[in-house]
Amino acid sequence: MSKNKVLIFDTTLRDGEQCPGASMNLREKLAVARQLSRLKVDVIEAGFPVISEGDFTAVQTISKQIKNAQIAGLARCVNKDIDAAGAALKPAGKRGRIHVFLATSKIHREHKLGKAQDQILKLAVDGVKRACKYVKDVEFSPEDGSRTEPDFLVEICRAVVKAGATTVNIPDTVGWAVPEQYGALIAHLHDNVSEFQTGEAIISVHCHNDLGLAVANSLAAVKAGARQVECTVNGIGERAGNAALEEIVMALQTRKDVFRGFSCGINSKEIVKASKLVARMSGLPVQRSKAIVGENAFAHSSGIHQDGILKKRETYEIMDPRAVGWGKTELPLTKHSGRAAVAARLKHLGFKLSTSDVAALFDHFKEIGDKKKFVYDEDLTALVEDILTMVPETWTLDYLNVSTGNQTVPTATVRLLKTNGKNRESEQDAGIGDGPVDAALKAIDRITHTKGKLMDYALRSVSQGKDAMGEVSVKVDFGDRKLVAGRGASTDIIEASARAYLNAVNRHLDTGGVQTKKTKRGKP
Ligand code: KIV
Ligand code: ZN
């Protein structure tokens, strides 16, 4: 590997997924992993195997299916964690990486772990040695590394590298660092651990965005000697998130004058697709003005700027939007397009669907084609993602009628089909609310005997035109302290809202959520 290659370690499926309400099911995780593989990230951190059966299966399945990246599984320095990671990563063979972590800062040692420096050192070394029994590729993270005493950090780095770690990641766990100081810390480690100079081991960085400095800190670290950056698509992650992959990659590519000689192997043309997919799969929409991937990132509204762009693009554009995958429009499909044309376009968009999924999608495609003149790639992508985010549908929307207006109490009548083994029963009820969406959701609550609190609601148009499909993403609290995401798309936004809410109800039930006891129906 070239001395100046910067490895991109993507943790969207682990740290990104830790973001409240962002949890994804296996199909969603696989779709994201496939897109990460098209992006050509070097490492995919696929989960924390000991934490749940879902994480274990995700790491195991991604290990089996993705062939062009290292697959990492997270583990504390605890035997059962490391053993679970080793087992989940088995199908990856040589591409498996165990990522062990243990807090090292004074505040964590004293208040969280109650352990002295020498005990921490021993636990770290034992953890790495155990991980080495399963895989050759072992990464160690001293959690809260940026707040750890620099000389203790040097001691830790030397010890874990000696024990077999080939990557030592220095997390800025709480987003406390600032670029100059974090860069100096990385340089200190680089200067004092000989294996970082010879390339026998590399320094990685993992920055959180609590002060909005995650990307700046990561880049400062690269200049100081780090050769792996941990990041997530759209910067999703715990609290204020992690360093955004697209920003790191494009900063390295666009400012080659500053990051002279550094390169990463990312296929930047896949960035926008990855961003849209992760936004939909995680239910975390991207803010319009977000760098690189926001809808406005390359939109110029001022006349002076537009004039400049027309004369020479580089006057106001530092990157070519096409370099990250914007603006590549294909001819839209119409209701006359046949199954083969739809299947070909899906393949072109990078989706790998089973024949039965294509058949189901084709039926939806025809419905949309009847309502809209053109079916754009974005519409098709939304339909595919509907299929990917599908969970066993305990409840399916069969009929929805709303009555609303400025002189009317908004009322919704909803009929749902309940799947019970092979049987399907229909149940109907009505609700009134503060608006038509509220009325429809109340009617759904009454039928399904769930009581969700809508914590977040976002509506966006999937494609262009007045007949564009609306896509609704919701986050719902069903009273068990975790947020459940749901999404739904339709040309009718009330229907899209009902579908999104129902998607969250079905997810809640699919993950063991309970319906409240059947109560006598009261007033709507
Ligand atoms: O932020 C952090 O410290 C982490 C570690 C597990 C690497 O996510
Ligand atoms: Zn983290």
PDB file of N, CA and C in Angstrom, residues 436-472:
ATOM      1  N   PRO A 436     -55.800  16.461   8.569  1.00  0.00           N
ATOM      2  CA  PRO A 436     -56.122  15.166   7.966  1.00  0.00           C
ATOM      3  C   PRO A 436     -55.108  14.071   8.300  1.00  0.00           C
ATOM      4  N   VAL A 437     -53.808  14.466   8.451  1.00  0.00           N
ATOM      5  CA  VAL A 437     -52.800  13.444   8.776  1.00  0.00           C
ATOM      6  C   VAL A 437     -53.049  12.930  10.188  1.00  0.00           C
ATOM      7  N   ASP A 438     -53.246  13.878  11.124  1.00  0.00           N
ATOM      8  CA  ASP A 438     -53.506  13.503  12.508  1.00  0.00           C
ATOM      9  C   ASP A 438     -54.740  12.593  12.591  1.00  0.00           C
ATOM     10  N   ALA A 439     -55.801  12.945  11.843  1.00  0.00           N
ATOM     11  CA  ALA A 439     -57.027  12.142  11.871  1.00  0.00           C
ATOM     12  C   ALA A 439     -56.748  10.734  11.356  1.00  0.00           C
ATOM     13  N   ALA A 440     -55.964  10.627  10.259  1.00  0.00           N
ATOM     14  CA  ALA A 440     -55.673   9.304   9.687  1.00  0.00           C
ATOM     15  C   ALA A 440     -54.847   8.464  10.663  1.00  0.00           C
ATOM     16  N   LEU A 441     -53.854   9.104  11.330  1.00  0.00           N
ATOM     17  CA  LEU A 441     -53.003   8.341  12.257  1.00  0.00           C
ATOM     18  C   LEU A 441     -53.802   7.900  13.486  1.00  0.00           C
ATOM     19  N   LYS A 442     -54.725   8.764  13.914  1.00  0.00           N
ATOM     20  CA  LYS A 442     -55.560   8.378  15.070  1.00  0.00           C
ATOM     21  C   LYS A 442     -56.429   7.177  14.709  1.00  0.00           C
ATOM     22  N   ALA A 443     -56.963   7.172  13.479  1.00  0.00           N
ATOM     23  CA  ALA A 443     -57.793   6.035  13.061  1.00  0.00           C
ATOM     24  C   ALA A 443     -56.928   4.766  13.028  1.00  0.00           C
ATOM     25  N   ILE A 444     -55.667   4.912  12.559  1.00  0.00           N
ATOM     26  CA  ILE A 444     -54.770   3.740  12.519  1.00  0.00           C
ATOM     27  C   ILE A 444     -54.500   3.240  13.942  1.00  0.00           C
ATOM     28  N   ASP A 445     -54.262   4.185  14.873  1.00  0.00           N
ATOM     29  CA  ASP A 445     -54.030   3.803  16.276  1.00  0.00           C
ATOM     30  C   ASP A 445     -55.219   3.008  16.816  1.00  0.00           C
ATOM     31  N   ARG A 446     -56.402   3.476  16.485  1.00  0.00           N
ATOM     32  CA  ARG A 446     -57.607   2.821  17.018  1.00  0.00           C
ATOM     33  C   ARG A 446     -57.727   1.397  16.468  1.00  0.00           C
ATOM     34  N   ILE A 447     -57.412   1.231  15.203  1.00  0.00           N
ATOM     35  CA  ILE A 447     -57.552  -0.117  14.621  1.00  0.00           C
ATOM     36  C   ILE A 447     -56.443  -1.052  15.116  1.00  0.00           C
ATOM     37  N   THR A 448     -55.216  -0.530  15.172  1.00  0.00           N
ATOM     38  CA  THR A 448     -54.080  -1.420  15.482  1.00  0.00           C
ATOM     39  C   THR A 448     -53.835  -1.560  16.989  1.00  0.00           C
ATOM     40  N   HIS A 449     -54.545  -0.786  17.788  1.00  0.00           N
ATOM     41  CA  HIS A 449     -54.369  -0.785  19.254  1.00  0.00           C
ATOM     42  C   HIS A 449     -52.933  -0.480  19.645  1.00  0.00           C
ATOM     43  N   THR A 450     -52.302   0.383  18.886  1.00  0.00           N
ATOM     44  CA  THR A 450     -50.996   0.898  19.286  1.00  0.00           C
ATOM     45  C   THR A 450     -51.209   2.377  19.553  1.00  0.00           C
ATOM     46  N   LYS A 451     -50.307   2.943  20.336  1.00  0.00           N
ATOM     47  CA  LYS A 451     -50.461   4.373  20.566  1.00  0.00           C
ATOM     48  C   LYS A 451     -49.110   5.029  20.350  1.00  0.00           C
ATOM     49  N   GLY A 452     -48.889   5.441  19.134  1.00  0.00           N
ATOM     50  CA  GLY A 452     -47.586   6.021  18.811  1.00  0.00           C
ATOM     51  C   GLY A 452     -47.595   7.522  18.969  1.00  0.00           C
ATOM     52  N   LYS A 453     -46.450   8.037  19.441  1.00  0.00           N
ATOM     53  CA  LYS A 453     -46.310   9.492  19.525  1.00  0.00           C
ATOM     54  C   LYS A 453     -45.387   9.894  18.371  1.00  0.00           C
ATOM     55  N   LEU A 454     -45.885  10.754  17.505  1.00  0.00           N
ATOM     56  CA  LEU A 454     -45.098  11.167  16.348  1.00  0.00           C
ATOM     57  C   LEU A 454     -44.007  12.128  16.808  1.00  0.00           C
ATOM     58  N   MET A 455     -42.744  11.694  16.762  1.00  0.00           N
ATOM     59  CA  MET A 455     -41.646  12.535  17.256  1.00  0.00           C
ATOM     60  C   MET A 455     -41.013  13.328  16.126  1.00  0.00           C
ATOM     61  N   ASP A 456     -41.164  12.842  14.914  1.00  0.00           N
ATOM     62  CA  ASP A 456     -40.549  13.536  13.793  1.00  0.00           C
ATOM     63  C   ASP A 456     -41.346  13.208  12.544  1.00  0.00           C
ATOM     64  N   TYR A 457     -41.523  14.211  11.697  1.00  0.00           N
ATOM     65  CA  TYR A 457     -42.288  14.014  10.468  1.00  0.00           C
ATOM     66  C   TYR A 457     -41.614  14.826   9.376  1.00  0.00           C
ATOM     67  N   ALA A 458     -41.249  14.216   8.284  1.00  0.00           N
ATOM     68  CA  ALA A 458     -40.632  14.977   7.185  1.00  0.00           C
ATOM     69  C   ALA A 458     -41.262  14.555   5.870  1.00  0.00           C
ATOM     70  N   LEU A 459     -41.580  15.556   5.066  1.00  0.00           N
ATOM     71  CA  LEU A 459     -42.182  15.280   3.761  1.00  0.00           C
ATOM     72  C   LEU A 459     -41.270  15.853   2.696  1.00  0.00           C
ATOM     73  N   ARG A 460     -40.968  15.058   1.685  1.00  0.00           N
ATOM     74  CA  ARG A 460     -40.172  15.593   0.584  1.00  0.00           C
ATOM     75  C   ARG A 460     -40.715  15.071  -0.724  1.00  0.00           C
ATOM     76  N   SER A 461     -40.448  15.855  -1.757  1.00  0.00           N
ATOM     77  CA  SER A 461     -40.911  15.391  -3.053  1.00  0.00           C
ATOM     78  C   SER A 461     -39.815  14.531  -3.650  1.00  0.00           C
ATOM     79  N   VAL A 462     -40.220  13.371  -4.162  1.00  0.00           N
ATOM     80  CA  VAL A 462     -39.229  12.405  -4.651  1.00  0.00           C
ATOM     81  C   VAL A 462     -38.638  12.845  -5.985  1.00  0.00           C
ATOM     82  N   SER A 463     -39.486  13.367  -6.872  1.00  0.00           N
ATOM     83  CA  SER A 463     -38.979  13.791  -8.185  1.00  0.00           C
ATOM     84  C   SER A 463     -39.571  15.148  -8.533  1.00  0.00           C
ATOM     85  N   GLN A 464     -39.451  15.541  -9.790  1.00  0.00           N
ATOM     86  CA  GLN A 464     -39.907  16.881 -10.127  1.00  0.00           C
ATOM     87  C   GLN A 464     -41.364  16.905 -10.597  1.00  0.00           C
ATOM     88  N   GLY A 465     -41.947  18.111 -10.699  1.00  0.00           N
ATOM     89  CA  GLY A 465     -43.285  18.271 -11.268  1.00  0.00           C
ATOM     90  C   GLY A 465     -44.372  18.280 -10.214  1.00  0.00           C
ATOM     91  N   LYS A 466     -45.539  18.840 -10.620  1.00  0.00           N
ATOM     92  CA  LYS A 466     -46.652  18.935  -9.667  1.00  0.00           C
ATOM     93  C   LYS A 466     -47.207  17.566  -9.316  1.00  0.00           C
ATOM     94  N   ASP A 467     -47.004  16.597 -10.211  1.00  0.00           N
ATOM     95  CA  ASP A 467     -47.528  15.259  -9.930  1.00  0.00           C
ATOM     96  C   ASP A 467     -46.470  14.376  -9.259  1.00  0.00           C
ATOM     97  N   ALA A 468     -45.428  15.020  -8.705  1.00  0.00           N
ATOM     98  CA  ALA A 468     -44.335  14.246  -8.095  1.00  0.00           C
ATOM     99  C   ALA A 468     -44.839  13.401  -6.930  1.00  0.00           C
ATOM    100  N   MET A 469     -44.171  12.269  -6.697  1.00  0.00           N
ATOM    101  CA  MET A 469     -44.525  11.459  -5.534  1.00  0.00           C
ATOM    102  C   MET A 469     -43.996  12.152  -4.280  1.00  0.00           C
ATOM    103  N   GLY A 470     -44.789  12.117  -3.216  1.00  0.00           N
ATOM    104  CA  GLY A 470     -44.339  12.651  -1.935  1.00  0.00           C
ATOM    105  C   GLY A 470     -43.840  11.493  -1.090  1.00  0.00           C
ATOM    106  N   GLU A 471     -42.739  11.727  -0.397  1.00  0.00           N
ATOM    107  CA  GLU A 471     -42.224  10.667   0.469  1.00  0.00           C
ATOM    108  C   GLU A 471     -42.221  11.176   1.899  1.00  0.00           C
ATOM    109  N   VAL A 472     -42.843  10.422   2.772  1.00  0.00           N
ATOM    110  CA  VAL A 472     -42.916  10.836   4.169  1.00  0.00           C
ATOM    111  C   VAL A 472     -42.033   9.920   5.013  1.00  0.00           C
TER     112      VAL A 472
END
